Amino acid sequence: MKFKLDSRLENDSFYVCDLALSQLRLINDEQFIWLVLVPRVKGVQEIIDLSQEQQVQLWQESACLSRALREGFGPDKLNVAALGNIVAQLHMHHICRFKNDVAWPAPVWGRQAMIAYSEVAKEKLIEQFKYLLSEQGAL
Amino acid sequence: MKFKLDSRLENDSFYVCDLALSQLRLINDEQFIWLVLVPRVKGVQEIIDLSQEQQVQLWQESACLSRALREGFGPDKLNVAALGNIVAQLHMHHICRFKNDVAWPAPVWGRQAMIAYSEVAKEKLIEQFKYLLSEQGAL
């Protein structure tokens, strides 16, 4: 069975790169450095729906992405979460949180309208993520 | 250095049991089946602050707890999250979400006042968690 990205996730985010298991995407909201890892496995909603090997891979990718984000952006806190109440397809949020961001200390979801990136800002960030991930040995 | 539970976490939750790495606690809000895994490691705020071995153990405990919750309560969705914007000490939420719960489909945090368990209900649930975890081989 072929992996297909949920249409809402697709509309709300930009493709960054493919890791061994997951597609990495940037949520289109310039108020946050907010990425999602989407395992390229069809029909999976919970982490525990993945095979043992896939779970290990997902956590390695999550740790690698977390290190890259901390290195590149120095957040006050990382938020790492698999919720999926609205988009059930398994996706794991990784968000750099700062004490002066618009939602702090509340979670980011559904609190404020999203503000789209400019094309230039989006492309620049995507290149930065790729650089940071390559520095972590992920790309 | 000795592990010490954050006082706010302690006040908002009940001790369930100790797993190999983490203390398992039940959040004192009868509106949700809501547990947290708290690695018993001093000074840790992010998952990536744990050693490689501790991270593997945390994810195994998370998967085991997730399976136990799915088996025991049949949620429509599990929410698994390490946020820590208010309580920085590393703790990983595991919440059974239902399409008819009071917060659905929003996240649970900060949306509605918590409603404390009765002593009887709390003790019954804690026994149920221990049984479910032993069925998963975790206890």
Coordinates of C-alpha atoms in Angstrom, one line a residue:
Chain A
M1 CA 0.0 0.0 0.0
K2 CA 1.3 3.4 -0.9
F3 CA 1.7 6.2 1.6
K4 CA -0.5 9.2 0.9
L5 CA -0.2 12.5 2.9
D6 CA -3.4 13.7 4.5
S7 CA -4.8 16.6 2.4
R8 CA -5.2 18.9 5.4
L9 CA -1.6 18.3 6.5
E10 CA -0.5 18.9 2.9
N11 CA -2.3 22.2 2.7
D12 CA -1.0 23.5 6.0
S13 CA 2.6 22.7 5.5
F14 CA 5.6 22.6 3.1
Y15 CA 7.8 19.7 2.2
V16 CA 11.3 19.9 3.7
C17 CA 12.9 16.6 3.1
D18 CA 12.6 12.8 3.5
L19 CA 14.3 11.0 6.3
A20 CA 14.7 7.2 6.4
L21 CA 11.1 6.7 7.8
S22 CA 9.4 10.1 7.9
Q23 CA 8.7 13.0 5.6
L24 CA 9.6 16.3 7.4
R25 CA 7.3 19.2 6.8
L26 CA 7.2 22.9 8.0
I27 CA 3.9 24.1 9.2
N28 CA 3.0 27.3 7.4
D29 CA 2.8 29.6 10.4
E30 CA 5.5 32.2 10.7
Q31 CA 4.8 32.7 14.4
F32 CA 6.5 29.5 15.3
I33 CA 9.4 27.2 14.2
W34 CA 7.0 24.3 13.9
L35 CA 7.8 21.0 12.0
V36 CA 6.1 17.7 11.7
L37 CA 7.5 14.3 11.1
V38 CA 5.1 12.1 9.1
P39 CA 6.1 8.4 8.9
R40 CA 5.6 7.3 5.3
V41 CA 3.6 4.3 6.3
K42 CA 0.0 3.9 5.1
G43 CA -2.9 3.7 7.5
V44 CA -1.0 4.5 10.7
Q45 CA -2.6 6.6 13.4
E46 CA -0.8 5.8 16.6
I47 CA 2.9 5.5 17.3
I48 CA 2.2 2.0 18.5
D49 CA 0.7 1.1 15.1
L50 CA 4.2 1.2 13.7
S51 CA 6.4 -1.9 13.8
Q52 CA 9.0 -2.1 16.5
E53 CA 11.8 -1.2 14.0
Q54 CA 9.7 1.8 12.7
Q55 CA 9.1 3.1 16.2
V56 CA 12.9 3.0 16.9
Q57 CA 13.5 4.9 13.7
L58 CA 10.8 7.5 14.5
W59 CA 12.3 8.2 17.9
Q60 CA 15.8 8.5 16.4
E61 CA 14.5 11.0 13.8
S62 CA 12.6 12.8 16.6
A63 CA 15.8 13.1 18.6
C64 CA 17.9 14.1 15.6
L65 CA 15.4 16.8 14.7
S66 CA 15.1 18.0 18.3
R67 CA 18.9 18.4 18.5
A68 CA 19.0 20.2 15.2
L69 CA 16.2 22.6 16.4
R70 CA 18.0 23.3 19.7
E71 CA 21.3 23.9 18.0
G72 CA 19.8 26.2 15.3
F73 CA 17.2 28.2 17.2
G74 CA 18.0 27.9 21.0
P75 CA 14.3 27.5 22.1
D76 CA 13.4 28.0 25.7
K77 CA 11.5 24.7 25.4
L78 CA 10.8 22.1 22.8
N79 CA 7.3 20.7 22.4
V80 CA 7.2 17.2 21.0
A81 CA 3.7 15.7 20.5
A82 CA 1.6 13.2 18.6
L83 CA -2.0 14.3 19.0
G84 CA -4.0 13.7 15.9
N85 CA -7.4 14.6 17.1
I86 CA -8.1 16.5 13.9
V87 CA -5.8 14.9 11.4
A88 CA -5.7 11.3 12.4
Q89 CA -2.7 10.3 10.2
L90 CA 0.3 9.8 12.5
H91 CA 2.4 13.0 12.6
M92 CA 4.7 14.2 15.3
H93 CA 4.9 17.9 16.1
H94 CA 8.3 19.4 17.0
I95 CA 7.9 23.1 18.0
C96 CA 10.5 25.6 19.2
R97 CA 8.8 27.5 22.0
F98 CA 10.0 30.8 23.4
K99 CA 8.8 32.7 26.5
N100 CA 7.9 35.6 24.2
D101 CA 6.0 33.7 21.5
V102 CA 2.4 34.5 21.0
A103 CA 1.0 31.4 22.6
W104 CA 3.4 30.9 25.6
P105 CA 2.9 29.1 27.9
A106 CA -0.2 27.6 26.3
P107 CA 0.2 24.9 23.6
V108 CA 0.2 26.3 20.0
W109 CA -2.8 24.4 18.7
G110 CA -5.9 26.3 17.8
R111 CA -5.1 29.4 19.9
Q112 CA -4.4 32.0 17.3
A113 CA -4.8 32.3 13.5
M114 CA -1.9 31.0 11.5
I115 CA 0.2 33.5 9.6
A116 CA 1.6 32.3 6.3
Y117 CA 5.3 32.6 5.5
S118 CA 6.5 34.7 2.6
E119 CA 8.0 32.6 -0.2
V120 CA 11.5 33.9 0.5
A121 CA 11.3 33.3 4.3
K122 CA 10.0 29.8 3.8
E123 CA 12.7 28.8 1.3
K124 CA 15.4 30.3 3.6
L125 CA 14.1 28.3 6.6
I126 CA 13.9 25.0 4.6
E127 CA 17.5 25.4 3.6
Q128 CA 18.4 26.1 7.2
F129 CA 16.6 22.9 8.4
K130 CA 18.4 20.9 5.8
Y131 CA 21.8 22.3 6.9
L132 CA 21.0 21.7 10.6
L133 CA 19.9 18.1 9.9
S134 CA 23.0 17.4 7.8
E135 CA 25.1 18.7 10.7
Q136 CA 23.4 16.1 12.9
G137 CA 24.2 13.4 10.4
A138 CA 20.5 12.9 9.3
L139 CA 20.9 14.0 5.7
Chain B
M1 CA 22.0 13.8 42.4
K2 CA 18.6 12.6 43.7
F3 CA 15.5 12.9 41.6
K4 CA 12.9 15.2 43.0
L5 CA 9.4 15.5 41.6
D6 CA 8.3 19.0 40.7
S7 CA 5.9 20.3 43.3
R8 CA 3.2 21.4 40.9
L9 CA 3.3 17.9 39.2
E10 CA 3.1 16.3 42.6
N11 CA 0.1 18.4 43.6
D12 CA -1.8 17.8 40.4
S13 CA -1.4 14.1 40.2
F14 CA -1.3 10.8 42.1
Y15 CA 1.5 8.2 42.2
V16 CA 0.6 5.0 40.3
C17 CA 3.8 3.0 40.2
D18 CA 7.5 3.1 39.2
L19 CA 8.6 1.6 35.9
A20 CA 12.3 0.9 35.2
L21 CA 13.0 4.6 34.3
S22 CA 9.9 6.6 35.0
Q23 CA 7.4 7.3 37.7
L24 CA 3.9 6.9 36.4
R25 CA 1.3 9.3 37.8
L26 CA -2.4 9.9 37.2
I27 CA -3.5 13.5 36.6
N28 CA -6.2 14.5 39.1
D29 CA -8.9 15.3 36.6
E30 CA -11.8 12.9 36.3
Q31 CA -12.7 14.3 32.9
F32 CA -9.9 12.4 31.2
I33 CA -7.8 9.2 31.5
W34 CA -4.6 11.2 31.7
L35 CA -1.3 9.9 32.8
V36 CA 2.3 11.2 32.9
L37 CA 5.6 9.4 32.7
V38 CA 8.2 11.2 34.7
P39 CA 11.8 9.9 34.2
R40 CA 13.4 9.7 37.6
V41 CA 16.5 11.6 36.4
K42 CA 17.5 14.9 38.1
G43 CA 17.7 18.1 36.0
V44 CA 16.2 16.8 32.8
Q45 CA 13.9 19.0 30.7
E46 CA 14.0 17.6 27.2
I47 CA 13.8 14.0 25.9
I48 CA 17.2 14.6 24.3
D49 CA 18.7 15.5 27.7
L50 CA 18.4 11.8 28.6
S51 CA 21.2 9.4 27.7
Q52 CA 20.7 7.2 24.7
E53 CA 19.8 4.2 26.9
Q54 CA 17.4 6.3 28.9
Q55 CA 15.7 7.6 25.7
V56 CA 15.2 4.0 24.5
Q57 CA 13.7 3.0 27.9
L58 CA 11.4 6.0 27.9
W59 CA 10.0 5.2 24.5
Q60 CA 9.5 1.6 25.5
E61 CA 7.6 2.7 28.6
S62 CA 5.6 5.1 26.5
A63 CA 4.7 2.3 24.0
C64 CA 3.8 -0.1 26.8
L65 CA 1.6 2.5 28.5
S66 CA 0.0 3.4 25.2
R67 CA -0.9 -0.3 24.5
A68 CA -2.2 -0.7 28.1
L69 CA -4.4 2.4 27.7
R70 CA -5.7 1.3 24.3
E71 CA -6.4 -2.2 25.6
G72 CA -8.2 -1.0 28.7
F73 CA -10.1 2.1 27.6
G74 CA -10.4 1.9 23.8
P75 CA -9.9 5.6 23.1
D76 CA -10.7 7.2 19.8
K77 CA -7.2 8.7 19.8
L78 CA -4.2 8.7 22.1
N79 CA -2.4 12.0 22.7
V80 CA 1.3 11.5 23.6
A81 CA 3.2 14.7 24.3
A82 CA 6.2 16.2 26.1
L83 CA 5.5 20.0 26.3
G84 CA 6.8 21.4 29.6
N85 CA 6.0 25.0 29.1
I86 CA 4.7 25.4 32.6
V87 CA 6.4 22.5 34.4
A88 CA 9.8 22.3 32.8
Q89 CA 10.8 18.9 34.5
L90 CA 10.5 16.3 31.7
H91 CA 7.2 14.5 31.8
M92 CA 5.4 12.8 29.0
H93 CA 1.6 13.0 28.8
H94 CA -0.5 10.0 27.7
I95 CA -4.1 10.9 27.4
C96 CA -7.1 8.8 26.2
R97 CA -9.2 11.0 23.9
F98 CA -12.8 10.4 23.0
K99 CA -14.9 12.2 20.5
N100 CA -17.4 13.0 23.2
D101 CA -14.9 14.2 25.8
V102 CA -15.2 17.8 27.0
A103 CA -12.2 19.2 25.1
W104 CA -12.4 17.2 21.8
P105 CA -10.9 17.9 19.3
A106 CA -8.8 20.5 21.1
P107 CA -5.9 19.5 23.3
V108 CA -6.7 19.1 26.9
W109 CA -4.3 21.6 28.4
G110 CA -5.7 24.8 30.0
R111 CA -9.1 24.5 28.3
Q112 CA -11.4 23.7 31.2
A113 CA -11.1 23.5 35.0
M114 CA -9.8 20.2 36.3
I115 CA -12.3 18.1 38.3
A116 CA -10.8 16.1 41.1
Y117 CA -11.4 12.3 41.4
S118 CA -13.2 10.9 44.4
E119 CA -10.9 8.8 46.6
V120 CA -12.7 5.6 45.6
A121 CA -12.6 6.4 41.9
K122 CA -8.9 7.2 42.0
E123 CA -7.9 4.1 43.8
K124 CA -10.0 1.9 41.5
L125 CA -8.3 3.5 38.4
I126 CA -4.8 3.1 39.8
E127 CA -5.5 -0.6 40.4
Q128 CA -6.7 -0.9 36.9
F129 CA -3.6 0.8 35.4
K130 CA -1.4 -1.6 37.4
Y131 CA -3.4 -4.6 36.1
L132 CA -3.2 -3.3 32.5
L133 CA 0.5 -2.7 32.7
S134 CA 1.2 -6.1 34.2
E135 CA -0.8 -7.6 31.3
Q136 CA 1.7 -5.7 29.0
G137 CA 4.6 -7.2 30.9
A138 CA 5.7 -3.8 32.4
L139 CA 5.1 -4.7 36.1

